[in-house]
mmCIF file of C-alpha atoms in Angstrom:
data_model
loop_
_atom_site.group_PDB
_atom_site.id
_atom_site.type_symbol
_atom_site.label_atom_id
_atom_site.label_comp_id
_atom_site.label_asym_id
_atom_site.label_seq_id
_atom_site.Cartn_x
_atom_site.Cartn_y
_atom_site.Cartn_z
ATOM 1 C CA ARG A 457 -24.362 86.877 198.455
ATOM 2 C CA VAL A 458 -25.941 88.683 201.375
ATOM 3 C CA LYS A 459 -25.545 92.425 201.876
ATOM 4 C CA LEU A 460 -25.133 93.556 205.549
ATOM 5 C CA SER A 461 -25.194 96.796 207.469
ATOM 6 C CA GLY A 462 -25.428 96.085 211.102
ATOM 7 C CA GLU A 463 -24.705 92.768 212.857
ATOM 8 C CA ALA A 464 -25.532 89.270 212.077
ATOM 9 C CA TYR A 465 -24.775 85.674 213.148
ATOM 10 C CA PHE A 466 -24.412 83.154 210.524
ATOM 11 C CA VAL A 467 -24.514 79.278 210.541
ATOM 12 C CA VAL A 468 -23.400 78.023 206.907
ATOM 13 C CA ALA A 469 -23.350 74.396 205.839
ATOM 14 C CA LYS A 470 -20.553 73.299 203.392
ATOM 15 C CA GLY A 471 -21.700 73.663 199.757
ATOM 16 C CA GLU A 472 -20.439 73.755 196.321
ATOM 17 C CA ARG A 473 -21.315 77.445 195.882
ATOM 18 C CA PRO A 474 -19.442 80.264 197.796
ATOM 19 C CA PHE A 475 -21.535 81.992 200.426
ATOM 20 C CA ILE A 476 -20.464 85.483 200.709
ATOM 21 C CA VAL A 477 -21.352 88.288 203.179
ATOM 22 C CA ASP A 478 -20.914 91.694 201.612
ATOM 23 C CA THR A 479 -20.521 94.903 203.819
ATOM 24 C CA PRO A 480 -19.751 98.459 202.639
ATOM 25 C CA LEU A 481 -16.011 97.785 203.319
ATOM 26 C CA GLU A 482 -15.249 94.017 203.234
ATOM 27 C CA GLU A 483 -16.433 90.863 201.720
ATOM 28 C CA VAL A 484 -16.475 87.612 203.946
ATOM 29 C CA LYS A 485 -16.180 84.423 201.987
ATOM 30 C CA VAL A 486 -17.474 81.398 203.822
ATOM 31 C CA PHE A 487 -16.348 77.706 203.637
ATOM 32 C CA GLY A 488 -19.116 76.023 206.010
ATOM 33 C CA THR A 489 -18.944 77.788 209.420
ATOM 34 C CA GLU A 490 -20.412 79.773 212.361
ATOM 35 C CA PHE A 491 -19.221 83.528 212.512
ATOM 36 C CA ASN A 492 -20.275 86.936 213.570
ATOM 37 C CA VAL A 493 -20.034 90.128 211.417
ATOM 38 C CA MET A 494 -20.560 93.505 212.938
ATOM 39 C CA ALA A 495 -20.413 96.283 210.278
ATOM 40 C CA TYR A 496 -22.500 99.246 211.757
ATOM 41 C CA GLU A 497 -22.045 102.399 209.902
ATOM 42 C CA ASP A 498 -21.485 104.311 213.089
ATOM 43 C CA GLU A 499 -18.665 102.077 214.471
ATOM 44 C CA GLU A 500 -15.102 102.888 213.857
ATOM 45 C CA GLU A 501 -14.103 99.078 213.415
ATOM 46 C CA LEU A 502 -15.718 96.270 211.445
ATOM 47 C CA GLN A 503 -15.372 92.775 213.199
ATOM 48 C CA THR A 504 -15.708 89.386 211.861
ATOM 49 C CA THR A 505 -15.313 86.870 214.698
ATOM 50 C CA LEU A 506 -15.074 83.167 213.793
ATOM 51 C CA VAL A 507 -16.692 80.498 216.058
ATOM 52 C CA LYS A 508 -16.206 77.275 213.861
ATOM 53 C CA GLY A 509 -15.080 76.443 210.401
ATOM 54 C CA SER A 510 -13.160 78.718 208.071
ATOM 55 C CA VAL A 511 -13.791 82.168 206.551
ATOM 56 C CA GLY A 512 -11.680 84.460 204.382
ATOM 57 C CA VAL A 513 -12.161 88.146 204.652
ATOM 58 C CA LEU A 514 -11.357 90.696 201.756
ATOM 59 C CA ALA A 515 -11.065 94.391 202.688
ATOM 60 C CA LYS A 516 -12.624 96.317 199.735
ATOM 61 C CA GLY A 517 -9.945 98.559 198.128
ATOM 62 C CA MET A 518 -7.105 96.157 199.226
ATOM 63 C CA GLU A 519 -7.798 93.349 196.690
ATOM 64 C CA PHE A 520 -4.097 92.967 196.081
ATOM 65 C CA ILE A 521 -3.725 91.436 199.619
ATOM 66 C CA GLY A 522 -6.452 88.961 198.646
ATOM 67 C CA PHE A 523 -8.675 87.039 201.077
ATOM 68 C CA GLN A 524 -7.280 86.513 204.540
ATOM 69 C CA LYS A 525 -8.276 83.368 206.145
ATOM 70 C CA ILE A 526 -9.043 83.301 209.937
ATOM 71 C CA VAL A 527 -9.326 80.347 212.259
ATOM 72 C CA PRO A 528 -11.761 79.761 215.168
ATOM 73 C CA GLY A 529 -11.039 81.885 218.058
ATOM 74 C CA GLU A 530 -9.758 84.712 215.769
ATOM 75 C CA GLN A 531 -11.201 88.114 214.893
ATOM 76 C CA PHE A 532 -10.553 90.118 211.708
ATOM 77 C CA LEU A 533 -10.612 93.851 212.454
ATOM 78 C CA LEU A 534 -10.834 96.620 209.825
ATOM 79 C CA ASN A 535 -10.584 100.299 210.784
ATOM 80 C CA ARG A 536 -13.014 102.194 208.998
ATOM 81 C CA LYS A 537 -10.876 105.471 208.981
ATOM 82 C CA THR A 538 -7.308 104.222 208.713
ATOM 83 C CA GLY A 539 -7.941 101.076 206.624
ATOM 84 C CA LYS A 540 -5.706 99.129 209.018
ATOM 85 C CA ILE A 541 -6.279 95.419 209.036
ATOM 86 C CA GLU A 542 -5.584 93.336 212.168
ATOM 87 C CA ILE A 543 -6.228 89.561 212.983
ATOM 88 C CA VAL A 544 -6.383 88.880 216.663
ATOM 89 C CA PRO A 545 -7.083 85.949 219.170
ATOM 90 C CA VAL A 546 -10.398 86.404 221.103
ATOM 91 C CA ASP A 547 -12.749 84.804 223.439
ATOM 92 C CA VAL A 548 -15.670 84.571 221.015
ATOM 93 C CA PHE A 549 -18.453 84.389 223.629
ATOM 94 C CA PRO A 550 -18.745 87.967 224.318
ATOM 95 C CA TYR A 551 -18.998 88.713 220.555
ATOM 96 C CA VAL A 552 -21.753 86.121 219.863
ATOM 97 C CA ALA A 553 -23.670 85.770 223.140
ATOM 98 C CA TRP A 554 -26.356 88.520 221.894
ATOM 99 C CA LYS A 555 -27.632 85.790 219.552
ATOM 100 C CA ASP A 556 -28.663 83.671 222.591
ATOM 101 C CA GLY A 557 -29.989 86.848 224.588
ATOM 102 C CA TYR A 558 -27.070 87.883 226.660
ATOM 103 C CA TYR A 559 -24.643 90.892 226.481
ATOM 104 C CA GLN A 560 -21.484 90.190 228.228
ATOM 105 C CA PHE A 561 -18.797 92.913 228.676
ATOM 106 C CA HIS A 562 -15.492 93.237 230.629
ATOM 107 C CA GLN A 563 -14.231 96.714 231.554
ATOM 108 C CA GLN A 564 -15.973 98.135 228.766
ATOM 109 C CA PRO A 565 -16.799 101.954 228.431
ATOM 110 C CA LEU A 566 -20.266 102.829 229.562
ATOM 111 C CA LYS A 567 -20.792 104.779 226.315
ATOM 112 C CA GLU A 568 -20.141 101.566 224.302
ATOM 113 C CA ILE A 569 -22.530 99.491 226.544
ATOM 114 C CA VAL A 570 -25.425 102.075 226.168
ATOM 115 C CA LYS A 571 -24.712 102.277 222.348
ATOM 116 C CA LYS A 572 -25.432 98.522 222.118
ATOM 117 C CA LEU A 573 -28.525 98.547 224.345
ATOM 118 C CA SER A 574 -29.847 101.532 222.438
ATOM 119 C CA ARG A 575 -29.691 99.473 219.036
ATOM 120 C CA TYR A 576 -31.129 96.456 220.706
ATOM 121 C CA TYR A 577 -34.042 98.106 222.442
ATOM 122 C CA GLY A 578 -34.514 100.736 219.639
ATOM 123 C CA VAL A 579 -34.467 103.695 222.105
ATOM 124 C CA ARG A 580 -31.921 106.546 222.206
ATOM 125 C CA ILE A 581 -29.723 106.101 225.227
ATOM 126 C CA TYR A 582 -26.785 108.362 225.771
ATOM 127 C CA CYS A 583 -24.192 109.241 228.510
ATOM 128 C CA LYS A 584 -23.325 112.774 229.533
ATOM 129 C CA GLU A 585 -19.763 113.587 230.706
ATOM 130 C CA PRO A 586 -18.270 112.283 232.901
ATOM 131 C CA ALA A 587 -20.412 109.243 232.820
ATOM 132 C CA ASP A 588 -19.240 108.511 229.362
ATOM 133 C CA LYS A 589 -15.741 107.836 230.925
ATOM 134 C CA LEU A 590 -16.884 105.017 233.203
ATOM 135 C CA SER A 591 -16.173 101.370 232.618
ATOM 136 C CA CYS A 592 -18.163 98.305 233.755
ATOM 137 C CA SER A 593 -18.029 94.592 233.660
ATOM 138 C CA GLY A 594 -21.146 92.208 233.842
ATOM 139 C CA LYS A 595 -23.587 90.042 231.801
ATOM 140 C CA LEU A 596 -26.921 91.391 230.919
ATOM 141 C CA ASP A 597 -29.966 89.128 230.044
ATOM 142 C CA LEU A 598 -31.615 90.776 226.863
ATOM 143 C CA LYS A 599 -34.825 89.045 227.493
ATOM 144 C CA GLU A 600 -35.459 91.552 230.480
ATOM 145 C CA SER A 601 -37.158 94.765 229.901
ATOM 146 C CA LEU A 602 -35.251 98.039 229.104
ATOM 147 C CA ASP A 603 -36.175 99.215 232.815
ATOM 148 C CA GLU A 604 -34.630 96.030 234.130
ATOM 149 C CA MET A 605 -31.488 96.789 232.163
ATOM 150 C CA MET A 606 -31.331 100.303 233.575
ATOM 151 C CA LYS A 607 -31.599 99.015 236.967
ATOM 152 C CA ALA A 608 -28.781 96.564 236.435
ATOM 153 C CA LEU A 609 -26.503 99.315 234.987
ATOM 154 C CA LYS A 610 -27.314 101.446 238.149
ATOM 155 C CA GLU A 611 -25.977 98.517 240.327
ATOM 156 C CA ALA A 612 -22.937 98.119 238.194
ATOM 157 C CA ALA A 613 -21.968 101.758 238.106
ATOM 158 C CA PRO A 614 -22.425 105.085 240.310
ATOM 159 C CA ILE A 615 -24.922 106.597 237.693
ATOM 160 C CA GLN A 616 -28.383 107.907 237.656
ATOM 161 C CA ILE A 617 -30.874 107.594 234.911
ATOM 162 C CA GLU A 618 -33.295 110.140 233.650
ATOM 163 C CA ASN A 619 -35.995 109.441 231.113
ATOM 164 C CA LYS A 620 -36.302 112.152 228.641
ATOM 165 C CA TYR A 621 -38.715 112.699 225.902
ATOM 166 C CA GLU A 622 -38.182 109.543 223.847
ATOM 167 C CA SER A 623 -34.614 109.007 225.062
ATOM 168 C CA ILE A 624 -32.621 108.091 228.287
ATOM 169 C CA GLU A 625 -29.971 110.107 229.657
ATOM 170 C CA ILE A 626 -27.265 108.638 231.888
ATOM 171 C CA LYS A 627 -25.213 110.993 234.397
ATOM 172 C CA VAL A 628 -22.717 110.357 237.236
ATOM 173 C CA LYS A 629 -24.589 109.968 240.425
ATOM 174 C CA HIS A 630 -24.132 113.021 242.802
#
């Protein structure tokens, strides 16, 4: 049993004893597999994305439903506020590329992109209105410095970046 708050990628060999990932709102029971769990406290949705093998996900408080199995290429979504559960087909690469040092996104809101970069680099990065309404597509190499990331974002969107004391502010370019 592993307790998780945040995001982790797991590669689990088949075994006799179950391997369970325990997040504040769900349990993921593993049957020999590769998968990603994103369970940050500040995210509206928890995501379990299956790459290989088989997992069952149990939403806490909904034990009467039981573990719901997902297959490779599916994602189990649990809305933190509403408790709504959804299983959707996905291209798994964008959800697991971070483990190989990449962040890929397609028409994703800039505020979501900078939230992930803020977590990854450990620096407060935020978007001022109306920059938070912009969307971008691209692939970032997380092995690059934060300065290189900010340059890449400036090439992808009409923004300007200001270094503030211990944070970075992103605004629409005038």
